[in-house]
PDB file of C-alpha atoms in Angstrom:
ATOM      1  CA  MET A 124      -4.075  34.966  17.567  1.00 54.00           C
ATOM      2  CA  GLY A 125      -2.263  33.426  20.505  1.00 55.00           C
ATOM      3  CA  VAL A 126       1.012  31.537  20.375  1.00 41.00           C
ATOM      4  CA  LYS A 127      -0.704  28.142  20.572  1.00 46.00           C
ATOM      5  CA  SER A 128      -3.120  29.046  17.793  1.00 51.00           C
ATOM      6  CA  LYS A 129      -0.285  30.247  15.584  1.00 43.00           C
ATOM      7  CA  ALA A 130       1.643  27.030  16.244  1.00 45.00           C
ATOM      8  CA  ALA A 131      -1.383  24.907  15.408  1.00 51.00           C
ATOM      9  CA  ALA A 132      -1.940  26.832  12.172  1.00 48.00           C
ATOM     10  CA  ALA A 133       1.703  26.449  11.216  1.00 47.00           C
ATOM     11  CA  ILE A 134       1.589  22.706  11.835  1.00 53.00           C
ATOM     12  CA  LEU A 135      -1.564  22.362   9.726  1.00 52.00           C
ATOM     13  CA  VAL A 136       0.028  24.229   6.808  1.00 44.00           C
ATOM     14  CA  LEU A 137       3.144  22.121   7.167  1.00 51.00           C
ATOM     15  CA  LEU A 138       1.166  18.895   7.095  1.00 51.00           C
ATOM     16  CA  LEU A 139      -0.821  20.001   4.062  1.00 48.00           C
ATOM     17  CA  PHE A 140       2.524  20.519   2.370  1.00 50.00           C
ATOM     18  CA  LEU A 141       3.699  17.119   3.568  1.00 53.00           C
ATOM     19  CA  GLY A 142       0.628  15.400   2.181  1.00 54.00           C
ATOM     20  CA  SER A 143       1.524  16.465  -1.359  1.00 48.00           C
ATOM     21  CA  LEU A 144       5.116  15.218  -1.010  1.00 53.00           C
ATOM     22  CA  TRP A 145       4.607  12.037   0.995  1.00 52.00           C
ATOM     23  CA  LEU A 146       5.003   9.411  -1.713  1.00 54.00           C
ATOM     24  CA  GLN A 147       7.287  11.255  -4.116  1.00 54.00           C
ATOM     25  CA  GLY A 148      10.285   9.182  -3.020  1.00 48.00           C
ATOM     26  CA  GLY A 149      12.905  11.143  -4.948  1.00 40.00           C
ATOM     27  CA  LEU A 150      12.031  14.416  -3.270  1.00 35.00           C
ATOM     28  CA  ASP A 151      15.194  16.057  -4.456  1.00 33.00           C
ATOM     29  CA  TYR A 152      13.497  16.268  -7.853  1.00 32.00           C
ATOM     30  CA  HIS A 153      10.205  17.678  -6.502  1.00 34.00           C
ATOM     31  CA  TRP A 154       8.921  19.309  -3.445  1.00 29.00           C
ATOM     32  CA  ASP A 155       6.280  18.335  -5.052  1.00 34.00           C
ATOM     33  CA  ALA A 156     -12.641  -7.302  -7.169  1.00 36.00           C
ATOM     34  CA  CYS A 157     -12.847  -9.252  -8.044  1.00 35.00           C
ATOM     35  CA  LEU A 158     -13.984 -10.982  -4.839  1.00 37.00           C
ATOM     36  CA  LYS A 159     -12.574 -14.373  -5.721  1.00 38.00           C
ATOM     37  CA  GLY A 160     -10.674 -14.326  -2.474  1.00 37.00           C
ATOM     38  CA  TYR A 161     -13.806 -14.841  -0.399  1.00 37.00           C
ATOM     39  CA  ASN A 162     -13.196 -18.541   0.131  1.00 40.00           C
ATOM     40  CA  GLN A 163      -9.559 -17.884   1.021  1.00 38.00           C
ATOM     41  CA  PHE A 164     -10.697 -15.089   3.304  1.00 37.00           C
ATOM     42  CA  HIS A 165     -13.197 -17.381   5.020  1.00 40.00           C
ATOM     43  CA  GLN A 166     -10.508 -20.018   5.555  1.00 41.00           C
ATOM     44  CA  LEU A 167      -8.062 -17.473   6.924  1.00 42.00           C
ATOM     45  CA  SER A 168     -10.707 -15.989   9.169  1.00 42.00           C
ATOM     46  CA  ASN A 169     -11.309 -19.405  10.687  1.00 41.00           C
ATOM     47  CA  SER A 170      -7.630 -20.109  11.303  1.00 43.00           C
ATOM     48  CA  SER A 171      -5.212 -18.603  13.796  1.00 43.00           C
ATOM     49  CA  GLY A 172      -7.334 -18.985  16.871  1.00 42.00           C
ATOM     50  CA  ALA A 173     -10.640 -19.796  15.233  1.00 40.00           C
ATOM     51  CA  GLY A 174     -13.415 -20.663  17.619  1.00 41.00           C
ATOM     52  CA  THR A 175     -11.370 -19.759  20.699  1.00 40.00           C
ATOM     53  CA  ALA A 176     -11.718 -17.065  23.289  1.00 40.00           C
ATOM     54  CA  GLU A 177      -8.737 -15.273  21.727  1.00 41.00           C
ATOM     55  CA  GLY A 178     -10.664 -13.616  18.944  1.00 40.00           C
ATOM     56  CA  PRO A 179     -13.673 -13.610  16.650  1.00 40.00           C
ATOM     57  CA  ARG A 180     -14.183 -16.681  14.481  1.00 48.00           C
ATOM     58  CA  VAL A 181     -14.955 -14.671  11.355  1.00 55.00           C
ATOM     59  CA  LEU A 182     -14.079 -11.066  10.558  1.00 76.00           C
ATOM     60  CA  GLU A 183     -17.381  -9.328  10.087  1.00 80.00           C
ATOM     61  CA  ALA A 184     -18.360  -5.816   9.096  1.00 86.00           C
ATOM     62  CA  CYS A 185     -17.986  -3.239  11.852  1.00 88.00           C
ATOM     63  CA  PRO A 186     -21.218  -1.231  12.240  1.00 89.00           C
ATOM     64  CA  GLY A 187     -20.763   2.493  11.908  1.00 87.00           C
ATOM     65  CA  GLN A 188     -17.197   2.278  10.577  1.00 89.00           C
ATOM     66  CA  THR A 189     -16.122   3.701   7.237  1.00 93.00           C
ATOM     67  CA  PHE A 190     -12.997   1.544   7.226  1.00 95.00           C
ATOM     68  CA  GLN A 191     -13.815  -2.167   7.118  1.00 96.00           C
ATOM     69  CA  VAL A 192     -10.958  -4.521   7.955  1.00 96.00           C
ATOM     70  CA  SER A 193     -12.943  -7.475   6.576  1.00 96.00           C
ATOM     71  CA  LEU A 194     -13.215  -5.762   3.181  1.00 96.00           C
ATOM     72  CA  LEU A 195      -9.532  -4.869   3.207  1.00 97.00           C
ATOM     73  CA  LEU A 196      -8.620  -8.499   3.845  1.00 97.00           C
ATOM     74  CA  THR A 197     -10.944  -9.690   1.075  1.00 96.00           C
ATOM     75  CA  HIS A 198      -9.281  -7.410  -1.484  1.00 97.00           C
ATOM     76  CA  LEU A 199      -5.783  -8.355  -0.323  1.00 98.00           C
ATOM     77  CA  LEU A 200      -6.517 -12.058  -0.642  1.00 97.00           C
ATOM     78  CA  ALA A 201      -7.967 -11.522  -4.119  1.00 97.00           C
ATOM     79  CA  ALA A 202      -4.869  -9.715  -5.413  1.00 98.00           C
ATOM     80  CA  PRO A 203      -2.278 -12.542  -5.732  1.00 97.00           C
ATOM     81  CA  ALA A 204      -2.640 -14.381  -9.043  1.00 94.00           C
ATOM     82  CA  TYR A 205      -0.871 -17.140 -10.941  1.00 90.00           C
ATOM     83  CA  SER A 206       2.548 -18.035  -9.535  1.00 91.00           C
ATOM     84  CA  SER A 207       4.034 -14.614  -8.919  1.00 94.00           C
ATOM     85  CA  ASP A 208       1.713 -11.851 -10.056  1.00 97.00           C
ATOM     86  CA  VAL A 209      -0.632  -9.301  -8.474  1.00 98.00           C
ATOM     87  CA  LEU A 210      -3.950  -8.265 -10.010  1.00 97.00           C
ATOM     88  CA  LEU A 211      -4.230  -4.498 -10.120  1.00 97.00           C
ATOM     89  CA  GLN A 212      -7.976  -4.169  -9.567  1.00 96.00           C
ATOM     90  CA  PRO A 213      -8.057  -5.784  -6.101  1.00 98.00           C
ATOM     91  CA  TYR A 214      -4.650  -4.234  -5.347  1.00 98.00           C
ATOM     92  CA  LEU A 215      -6.057  -0.751  -5.895  1.00 98.00           C
ATOM     93  CA  SER A 216      -9.238  -1.684  -4.023  1.00 98.00           C
ATOM     94  CA  SER A 217      -7.017  -2.655  -1.079  1.00 98.00           C
ATOM     95  CA  TRP A 218      -5.539   0.815  -1.196  1.00 97.00           C
ATOM     96  CA  ASP A 219      -9.030   2.312  -1.180  1.00 97.00           C
ATOM     97  CA  GLU A 220      -9.602   0.655   2.206  1.00 97.00           C
ATOM     98  CA  LEU A 221      -6.145   1.589   3.483  1.00 96.00           C
ATOM     99  CA  VAL A 222      -6.894   5.215   2.610  1.00 95.00           C
ATOM    100  CA  LYS A 223     -10.028   4.975   4.759  1.00 95.00           C
ATOM    101  CA  PHE A 224      -7.874   3.459   7.508  1.00 95.00           C
ATOM    102  CA  MET A 225      -5.479   6.405   7.443  1.00 92.00           C
ATOM    103  CA  GLU A 226      -8.279   8.938   7.276  1.00 91.00           C
ATOM    104  CA  SER A 227      -9.868   7.364  10.343  1.00 91.00           C
ATOM    105  CA  LEU A 228      -6.731   8.170  12.329  1.00 87.00           C
ATOM    106  CA  GLY A 229      -7.472  11.871  12.245  1.00 81.00           C
ATOM    107  CA  PRO A 230      -6.975  14.840   9.912  1.00 77.00           C
ATOM    108  CA  MET A 231      -3.219  15.034  10.431  1.00 71.00           C
ATOM    109  CA  VAL A 232      -2.509  11.450   9.338  1.00 73.00           C
ATOM    110  CA  GLY A 233      -5.373  11.576   6.865  1.00 68.00           C
ATOM    111  CA  LEU A 234      -3.619  14.294   4.887  1.00 69.00           C
ATOM    112  CA  ILE A 235      -1.079  11.709   3.825  1.00 77.00           C
ATOM    113  CA  SER A 236      -3.787   9.611   2.204  1.00 83.00           C
ATOM    114  CA  LYS A 237      -4.535  12.312  -0.360  1.00 84.00           C
ATOM    115  CA  GLU A 238      -1.305  11.641  -2.199  1.00 85.00           C
ATOM    116  CA  ILE A 239      -2.017   7.918  -2.189  1.00 92.00           C
ATOM    117  CA  GLU A 240      -5.411   8.568  -3.764  1.00 93.00           C
ATOM    118  CA  THR A 241      -3.624  10.566  -6.443  1.00 93.00           C
ATOM    119  CA  LYS A 242      -1.325   7.624  -7.155  1.00 95.00           C
ATOM    120  CA  THR A 243      -4.127   5.082  -7.416  1.00 96.00           C
ATOM    121  CA  SER A 244      -6.016   7.461  -9.697  1.00 96.00           C
ATOM    122  CA  VAL A 245      -2.994   7.659 -12.007  1.00 96.00           C
ATOM    123  CA  ILE A 246      -2.919   3.886 -12.479  1.00 97.00           C
ATOM    124  CA  ARG A 247      -6.673   3.681 -12.958  1.00 97.00           C
ATOM    125  CA  GLN A 248      -6.531   6.427 -15.578  1.00 95.00           C
ATOM    126  CA  LEU A 249      -3.703   4.659 -17.418  1.00 95.00           C
ATOM    127  CA  ALA A 250      -5.745   1.455 -17.407  1.00 94.00           C
ATOM    128  CA  LEU A 251      -8.762   3.303 -18.795  1.00 92.00           C
ATOM    129  CA  GLN A 252      -6.691   4.911 -21.543  1.00 91.00           C
ATOM    130  CA  ALA A 253      -5.200   1.530 -22.448  1.00 89.00           C
ATOM    131  CA  GLU A 254      -8.652   0.001 -22.755  1.00 87.00           C
ATOM    132  CA  GLU A 255      -9.743   2.776 -25.095  1.00 82.00           C
ATOM    133  CA  SER A 256      -6.632   2.439 -27.271  1.00 76.00           C
ATOM    134  CA  PRO A 257      -6.232  -0.220 -29.974  1.00 55.00           C
ATOM    135  CA  GLU A 258      -2.707  -0.772 -28.686  1.00 58.00           C
ATOM    136  CA  ALA A 259      -4.201  -2.239 -25.511  1.00 48.00           C
ATOM    137  CA  GLU A 260      -4.797  -5.467 -27.403  1.00 49.00           C
ATOM    138  CA  LEU A 261      -1.038  -5.862 -27.895  1.00 50.00           C
ATOM    139  CA  SER A 262      -0.472  -6.726 -24.234  1.00 48.00           C
ATOM    140  CA  PRO A 263       0.893 -10.231 -23.546  1.00 52.00           C
ATOM    141  CA  ASP A 264      -0.927 -13.276 -22.331  1.00 54.00           C
ATOM    142  CA  VAL A 265      -0.993 -13.010 -18.545  1.00 50.00           C
ATOM    143  CA  HIS A 266       0.088 -16.639 -18.147  1.00 50.00           C
ATOM    144  CA  SER A 267       3.118 -16.074 -20.377  1.00 53.00           C
ATOM    145  CA  ILE A 268       4.621 -13.348 -18.184  1.00 56.00           C
ATOM    146  CA  ASN A 269       4.368 -15.042 -14.828  1.00 57.00           C
ATOM    147  CA  SER A 270       7.391 -17.277 -14.922  1.00 53.00           C
ATOM    148  CA  GLY A 271       9.275 -14.605 -12.996  1.00 51.00           C
ATOM    149  CA  ASN A 272      11.017 -12.826 -15.858  1.00 52.00           C
ATOM    150  CA  THR A 273       9.432 -10.012 -17.826  1.00 47.00           C
ATOM    151  CA  VAL A 274      12.457  -8.072 -19.052  1.00 49.00           C
ATOM    152  CA  VAL A 275      12.008  -6.857 -22.626  1.00 41.00           C
ATOM    153  CA  GLY A 276      13.368  -9.268 -25.209  1.00 35.00           C
ATOM    154  CA  THR A 277      13.269 -12.386 -23.051  1.00 36.00           C
ATOM    155  CA  LYS A 278       9.806 -13.648 -23.995  1.00 43.00           C
ATOM    156  CA  SER A 279       9.156 -15.460 -27.244  1.00 31.00           C
ATOM    157  CA  ASN A 280       5.576 -16.474 -26.608  1.00 31.00           C
ATOM    158  CA  VAL A 281       3.983 -13.045 -26.227  1.00 34.00           C
ATOM    159  CA  GLU A 282       1.678 -13.719 -29.173  1.00 32.00           C
ATOM    160  CA  ALA A 283      -0.367 -16.239 -27.235  1.00 30.00           C
ATOM    161  CA  SER A 284      -4.001 -16.551 -28.145  1.00 26.00           C
ATOM    162  CA  GLU A 285      -5.364 -15.201 -24.866  1.00 35.00           C
ATOM    163  CA  HIS A 286      -4.596 -11.577 -24.104  1.00 46.00           C
ATOM    164  CA  ALA A 287      -5.283  -9.491 -21.044  1.00 63.00           C
ATOM    165  CA  GLY A 288      -5.404  -5.749 -20.618  1.00 84.00           C
ATOM    166  CA  ALA A 289      -2.132  -3.883 -20.297  1.00 90.00           C
ATOM    167  CA  TYR A 290      -2.990  -2.925 -16.727  1.00 95.00           C
ATOM    168  CA  HIS A 291      -4.544  -6.228 -15.716  1.00 94.00           C
ATOM    169  CA  SER A 292      -1.707  -7.027 -13.329  1.00 97.00           C
ATOM    170  CA  VAL A 293       1.624  -5.728 -12.065  1.00 97.00           C
ATOM    171  CA  ARG A 294       3.599  -7.912 -14.457  1.00 97.00           C
ATOM    172  CA  SER A 295       1.457  -7.123 -17.506  1.00 96.00           C
ATOM    173  CA  MET A 296       1.853  -3.414 -16.721  1.00 96.00           C
ATOM    174  CA  ILE A 297       5.617  -3.764 -16.454  1.00 96.00           C
ATOM    175  CA  TRP A 298       5.828  -5.748 -19.704  1.00 95.00           C
ATOM    176  CA  VAL A 299       3.703  -3.284 -21.681  1.00 94.00           C
ATOM    177  CA  GLU A 300       5.310  -0.106 -20.348  1.00 95.00           C
ATOM    178  CA  LEU A 301       8.816  -1.417 -20.952  1.00 95.00           C
ATOM    179  CA  ASN A 302       7.963  -2.475 -24.503  1.00 94.00           C
ATOM    180  CA  ARG A 303       6.357   0.881 -25.233  1.00 92.00           C
ATOM    181  CA  GLY A 304       9.288   2.830 -23.780  1.00 93.00           C
ATOM    182  CA  LEU A 305       7.159   4.455 -21.095  1.00 93.00           C
ATOM    183  CA  VAL A 306       9.535   3.775 -18.207  1.00 94.00           C
ATOM    184  CA  ASP A 307      12.327   6.309 -17.701  1.00 93.00           C
ATOM    185  CA  PHE A 308      15.145   4.974 -15.530  1.00 94.00           C
ATOM    186  CA  HIS A 309      16.891   8.355 -15.276  1.00 92.00           C
ATOM    187  CA  HIS A 310      14.148  10.977 -14.963  1.00 92.00           C
ATOM    188  CA  GLN A 311      10.741  11.203 -13.391  1.00 90.00           C
ATOM    189  CA  SER A 312       7.860  10.048 -15.550  1.00 89.00           C
ATOM    190  CA  ASP A 313       4.140   9.411 -15.257  1.00 89.00           C
ATOM    191  CA  SER A 314       4.475   5.678 -15.863  1.00 95.00           C
ATOM    192  CA  GLY A 315       2.429   3.162 -13.936  1.00 96.00           C
ATOM    193  CA  CYS A 316       5.635   1.416 -12.902  1.00 97.00           C
ATOM    194  CA  ARG A 317       7.006   4.515 -11.185  1.00 96.00           C
ATOM    195  CA  THR A 318       3.631   5.167  -9.599  1.00 96.00           C
ATOM    196  CA  ILE A 319       3.235   1.674  -8.203  1.00 97.00           C
ATOM    197  CA  LEU A 320       6.763   1.822  -6.788  1.00 97.00           C
ATOM    198  CA  ARG A 321       5.651   4.758  -4.612  1.00 95.00           C
ATOM    199  CA  LEU A 322       2.597   2.814  -3.454  1.00 97.00           C
ATOM    200  CA  HIS A 323       4.801  -0.213  -2.875  1.00 97.00           C
ATOM    201  CA  ARG A 324       7.058   1.724  -0.514  1.00 96.00           C
ATOM    202  CA  ALA A 325       4.081   3.072   1.418  1.00 95.00           C
ATOM    203  CA  LEU A 326       2.607  -0.436   1.664  1.00 97.00           C
ATOM    204  CA  LEU A 327       5.735  -1.636   3.466  1.00 97.00           C
ATOM    205  CA  TRP A 328       5.377   1.223   5.952  1.00 95.00           C
ATOM    206  CA  LEU A 329       1.787   0.258   6.741  1.00 96.00           C
ATOM    207  CA  LYS A 330       2.643  -3.447   6.917  1.00 97.00           C
ATOM    208  CA  LEU A 331       5.377  -2.843   9.495  1.00 97.00           C
ATOM    209  CA  PHE A 332       3.100  -0.537  11.476  1.00 96.00           C
ATOM    210  CA  LEU A 333       0.301  -3.116  11.621  1.00 97.00           C
ATOM    211  CA  GLU A 334       2.752  -5.853  12.581  1.00 97.00           C
ATOM    212  CA  LYS A 335       4.079  -3.749  15.431  1.00 95.00           C
ATOM    213  CA  LEU A 336       0.571  -2.818  16.527  1.00 96.00           C
ATOM    214  CA  ALA A 337      -0.309  -6.529  16.592  1.00 96.00           C
ATOM    215  CA  GLU A 338       2.573  -7.472  18.883  1.00 93.00           C
ATOM    216  CA  THR A 339       1.756  -8.505  22.441  1.00 85.00           C
ATOM    217  CA  PRO A 340       4.920  -8.235  24.548  1.00 78.00           C
ATOM    218  CA  VAL A 341       5.495 -10.880  27.196  1.00 72.00           C
ATOM    219  CA  ALA A 342       6.661  -8.291  29.686  1.00 73.00           C
ATOM    220  CA  GLY A 343       6.550  -4.519  29.799  1.00 75.00           C
ATOM    221  CA  ARG A 344       3.988  -2.054  28.580  1.00 84.00           C
ATOM    222  CA  LEU A 345       2.832  -1.695  25.011  1.00 89.00           C
ATOM    223  CA  LYS A 346       4.297   1.149  22.986  1.00 91.00           C
ATOM    224  CA  SER A 347       1.932   3.841  21.787  1.00 93.00           C
ATOM    225  CA  PRO A 348       0.651   3.635  18.188  1.00 94.00           C
ATOM    226  CA  SER A 349       2.355   6.983  17.592  1.00 93.00           C
ATOM    227  CA  ASP A 350       5.761   5.532  18.492  1.00 94.00           C
ATOM    228  CA  LEU A 351       5.133   2.370  16.478  1.00 94.00           C
ATOM    229  CA  CYS A 352       4.111   4.306  13.384  1.00 93.00           C
ATOM    230  CA  ARG A 353       7.166   6.534  13.712  1.00 93.00           C
ATOM    231  CA  GLU A 354       9.457   3.496  13.974  1.00 94.00           C
ATOM    232  CA  ALA A 355       7.883   1.885  10.908  1.00 94.00           C
ATOM    233  CA  TYR A 356       8.267   5.137   8.985  1.00 93.00           C
ATOM    234  CA  GLN A 357      11.929   5.480   9.943  1.00 92.00           C
ATOM    235  CA  ARG A 358      12.608   1.986   8.572  1.00 94.00           C
ATOM    236  CA  THR A 359      10.812   2.601   5.278  1.00 94.00           C
ATOM    237  CA  LEU A 360       9.630   5.879   3.760  1.00 89.00           C
ATOM    238  CA  ALA A 361      12.087   8.000   5.717  1.00 89.00           C
ATOM    239  CA  ASN A 362      14.843   6.564   3.516  1.00 91.00           C
ATOM    240  CA  TYR A 363      13.351   8.407   0.521  1.00 89.00           C
ATOM    241  CA  HIS A 364      12.427  11.691   2.205  1.00 86.00           C
ATOM    242  CA  THR A 365      14.415  14.815   2.916  1.00 87.00           C
ATOM    243  CA  TRP A 366      15.183  16.021   6.423  1.00 87.00           C
ATOM    244  CA  PHE A 367      12.376  18.563   6.258  1.00 86.00           C
ATOM    245  CA  VAL A 368       9.719  16.004   5.300  1.00 82.00           C
ATOM    246  CA  ARG A 369      10.952  13.536   7.945  1.00 85.00           C
ATOM    247  CA  ARG A 370      10.527  16.193  10.625  1.00 85.00           C
ATOM    248  CA  ALA A 371       7.076  17.101   9.340  1.00 81.00           C
ATOM    249  CA  ALA A 372       6.057  13.427   9.299  1.00 83.00           C
ATOM    250  CA  GLU A 373       6.831  13.128  12.990  1.00 83.00           C
ATOM    251  CA  LEU A 374       4.402  15.954  13.671  1.00 84.00           C
ATOM    252  CA  ALA A 375       1.674  13.954  11.948  1.00 82.00           C
ATOM    253  CA  PHE A 376       2.376  10.903  14.098  1.00 86.00           C
ATOM    254  CA  ILE A 377       2.012  12.904  17.302  1.00 88.00           C
ATOM    255  CA  ALA A 378      -1.678  13.362  16.541  1.00 84.00           C
ATOM    256  CA  MET A 379      -2.309   9.626  16.136  1.00 90.00           C
ATOM    257  CA  PRO A 380      -4.992   8.166  18.471  1.00 93.00           C
ATOM    258  CA  GLU A 381      -4.241   5.812  21.340  1.00 94.00           C
ATOM    259  CA  ARG A 382      -4.459   2.021  21.190  1.00 94.00           C
ATOM    260  CA  GLY A 383      -8.047   1.814  22.404  1.00 94.00           C
ATOM    261  CA  PHE A 384      -9.150   3.544  19.233  1.00 95.00           C
ATOM    262  CA  PHE A 385      -7.824   0.652  17.144  1.00 96.00           C
ATOM    263  CA  PHE A 386      -9.856  -1.829  19.214  1.00 95.00           C
ATOM    264  CA  ARG A 387     -13.006   0.028  18.198  1.00 95.00           C
ATOM    265  CA  LEU A 388     -11.836   0.474  14.614  1.00 95.00           C
ATOM    266  CA  VAL A 389     -11.693  -3.280  13.955  1.00 95.00           C
ATOM    267  CA  CYS A 390     -14.404  -4.269  16.465  1.00 94.00           C
ATOM    268  CA  VAL A 391     -12.318  -6.140  19.034  1.00 95.00           C
ATOM    269  CA  GLN A 392     -12.219  -5.961  22.819  1.00 94.00           C
ATOM    270  CA  ASN A 393      -8.553  -6.298  23.729  1.00 94.00           C
ATOM    271  CA  GLN A 394      -4.968  -6.555  22.522  1.00 94.00           C
ATOM    272  CA  ASP A 395      -5.108 -10.332  22.001  1.00 94.00           C
ATOM    273  CA  GLN A 396      -8.026 -10.017  19.611  1.00 95.00           C
ATOM    274  CA  LEU A 397      -6.413  -7.038  17.876  1.00 96.00           C
ATOM    275  CA  SER A 398      -3.273  -9.108  17.416  1.00 96.00           C
ATOM    276  CA  ILE A 399      -5.186 -11.895  15.653  1.00 96.00           C
ATOM    277  CA  VAL A 400      -6.965  -9.539  13.264  1.00 97.00           C
ATOM    278  CA  LEU A 401      -3.967  -7.377  12.381  1.00 97.00           C
ATOM    279  CA  THR A 402      -1.673 -10.377  11.987  1.00 97.00           C
ATOM    280  CA  ARG A 403      -4.039 -11.750   9.338  1.00 97.00           C
ATOM    281  CA  VAL A 404      -4.011  -8.446   7.521  1.00 98.00           C
ATOM    282  CA  ALA A 405      -0.219  -8.084   7.755  1.00 98.00           C
ATOM    283  CA  GLN A 406       0.278 -11.598   6.368  1.00 97.00           C
ATOM    284  CA  ALA A 407      -1.988 -10.833   3.427  1.00 98.00           C
ATOM    285  CA  ILE A 408      -0.108  -7.573   2.785  1.00 98.00           C
ATOM    286  CA  GLU A 409       3.200  -9.463   2.929  1.00 98.00           C
ATOM    287  CA  GLU A 410       2.112 -11.793   0.119  1.00 98.00           C
ATOM    288  CA  VAL A 411       1.107  -8.874  -2.105  1.00 98.00           C
ATOM    289  CA  TYR A 412       4.216  -6.905  -1.174  1.00 98.00           C
ATOM    290  CA  SER A 413       6.682  -9.744  -1.807  1.00 98.00           C
ATOM    291  CA  ARG A 414       5.191 -10.502  -5.234  1.00 98.00           C
ATOM    292  CA  THR A 415       5.344  -6.841  -6.244  1.00 98.00           C
ATOM    293  CA  GLN A 416       8.863  -6.544  -4.874  1.00 98.00           C
ATOM    294  CA  LYS A 417      10.006  -9.510  -6.958  1.00 98.00           C
ATOM    295  CA  ALA A 418       8.469  -8.155 -10.158  1.00 97.00           C
ATOM    296  CA  LEU A 419      10.004  -4.703  -9.682  1.00 97.00           C
ATOM    297  CA  GLU A 420      13.390  -6.098  -8.671  1.00 97.00           C
ATOM    298  CA  GLU A 421      13.605  -8.434 -11.659  1.00 97.00           C
ATOM    299  CA  ASN A 422      13.143  -5.461 -13.955  1.00 97.00           C
ATOM    300  CA  GLY A 423      15.507  -3.099 -12.134  1.00 96.00           C
ATOM    301  CA  MET A 424      12.703  -0.797 -10.982  1.00 97.00           C
ATOM    302  CA  LEU A 425      13.299  -0.469  -7.256  1.00 96.00           C
ATOM    303  CA  ASP A 426      15.066   2.878  -7.676  1.00 93.00           C
ATOM    304  CA  LEU A 427      13.029   4.592 -10.372  1.00 94.00           C
ATOM    305  CA  PRO A 428      13.415   8.379  -9.926  1.00 92.00           C
TER     306      PRO A 428
END
């Protein structure tokens, strides 16, 4: 085996290792639709340059693509609920599309998506177990936990007549897991709250990457997607990773495709059209992210181990 072949094999092994650690956050512990948003989606698709030469009037399915940006946007728009909550079913469906997005970028970046799939599976399994348990009926009325404060002991109207599943939304999950003592603030646990925090951090990384990819500079050349993804990572997930994982992550970004690939991925012809599409997606992610951030912050969960 030549030197280049050995190097390629070493990188592949390293990235396989990285994929299992990507979302752990506290890596010092381990080296280890609801389609109700269609109308909103249609309105958003017809804004921001609708009917102009700058971009398509409506985001439609891209023939031959596994990842569908139109479907991603539909799920994202369906996730926000009530005044400050996020529905978990469309939230997880959004991640299903984002996983396809990452996998479309090549095997190196796609390895990272495997850990995300593990995280979404954890929450789905917890939701299934809650549905099968009689205790699931003890979850609070969704409307009663959306005033922006779900800390245990602060709600007096949790015995409302209408009840939702424990894992119906981010806030219902937080309320139930806190009341059942499932959240450990000092050690790693398998709680949904800890799991969604890892997804939450990764969502910020992807949001920043898409925002950067959507930018159209007035002067100067566009940065490569590889550089943009690296910059977004350094501002987000890198803060929770060890030196070794940060170095390995940069190897994954080197293999990222060039900008023209993203034109084809979302069925646009140029940077202006790409900017319109990705800006819509980034704005929808921002709404979901900010609501989740608020819920986690109010309950002191932004640093769960």
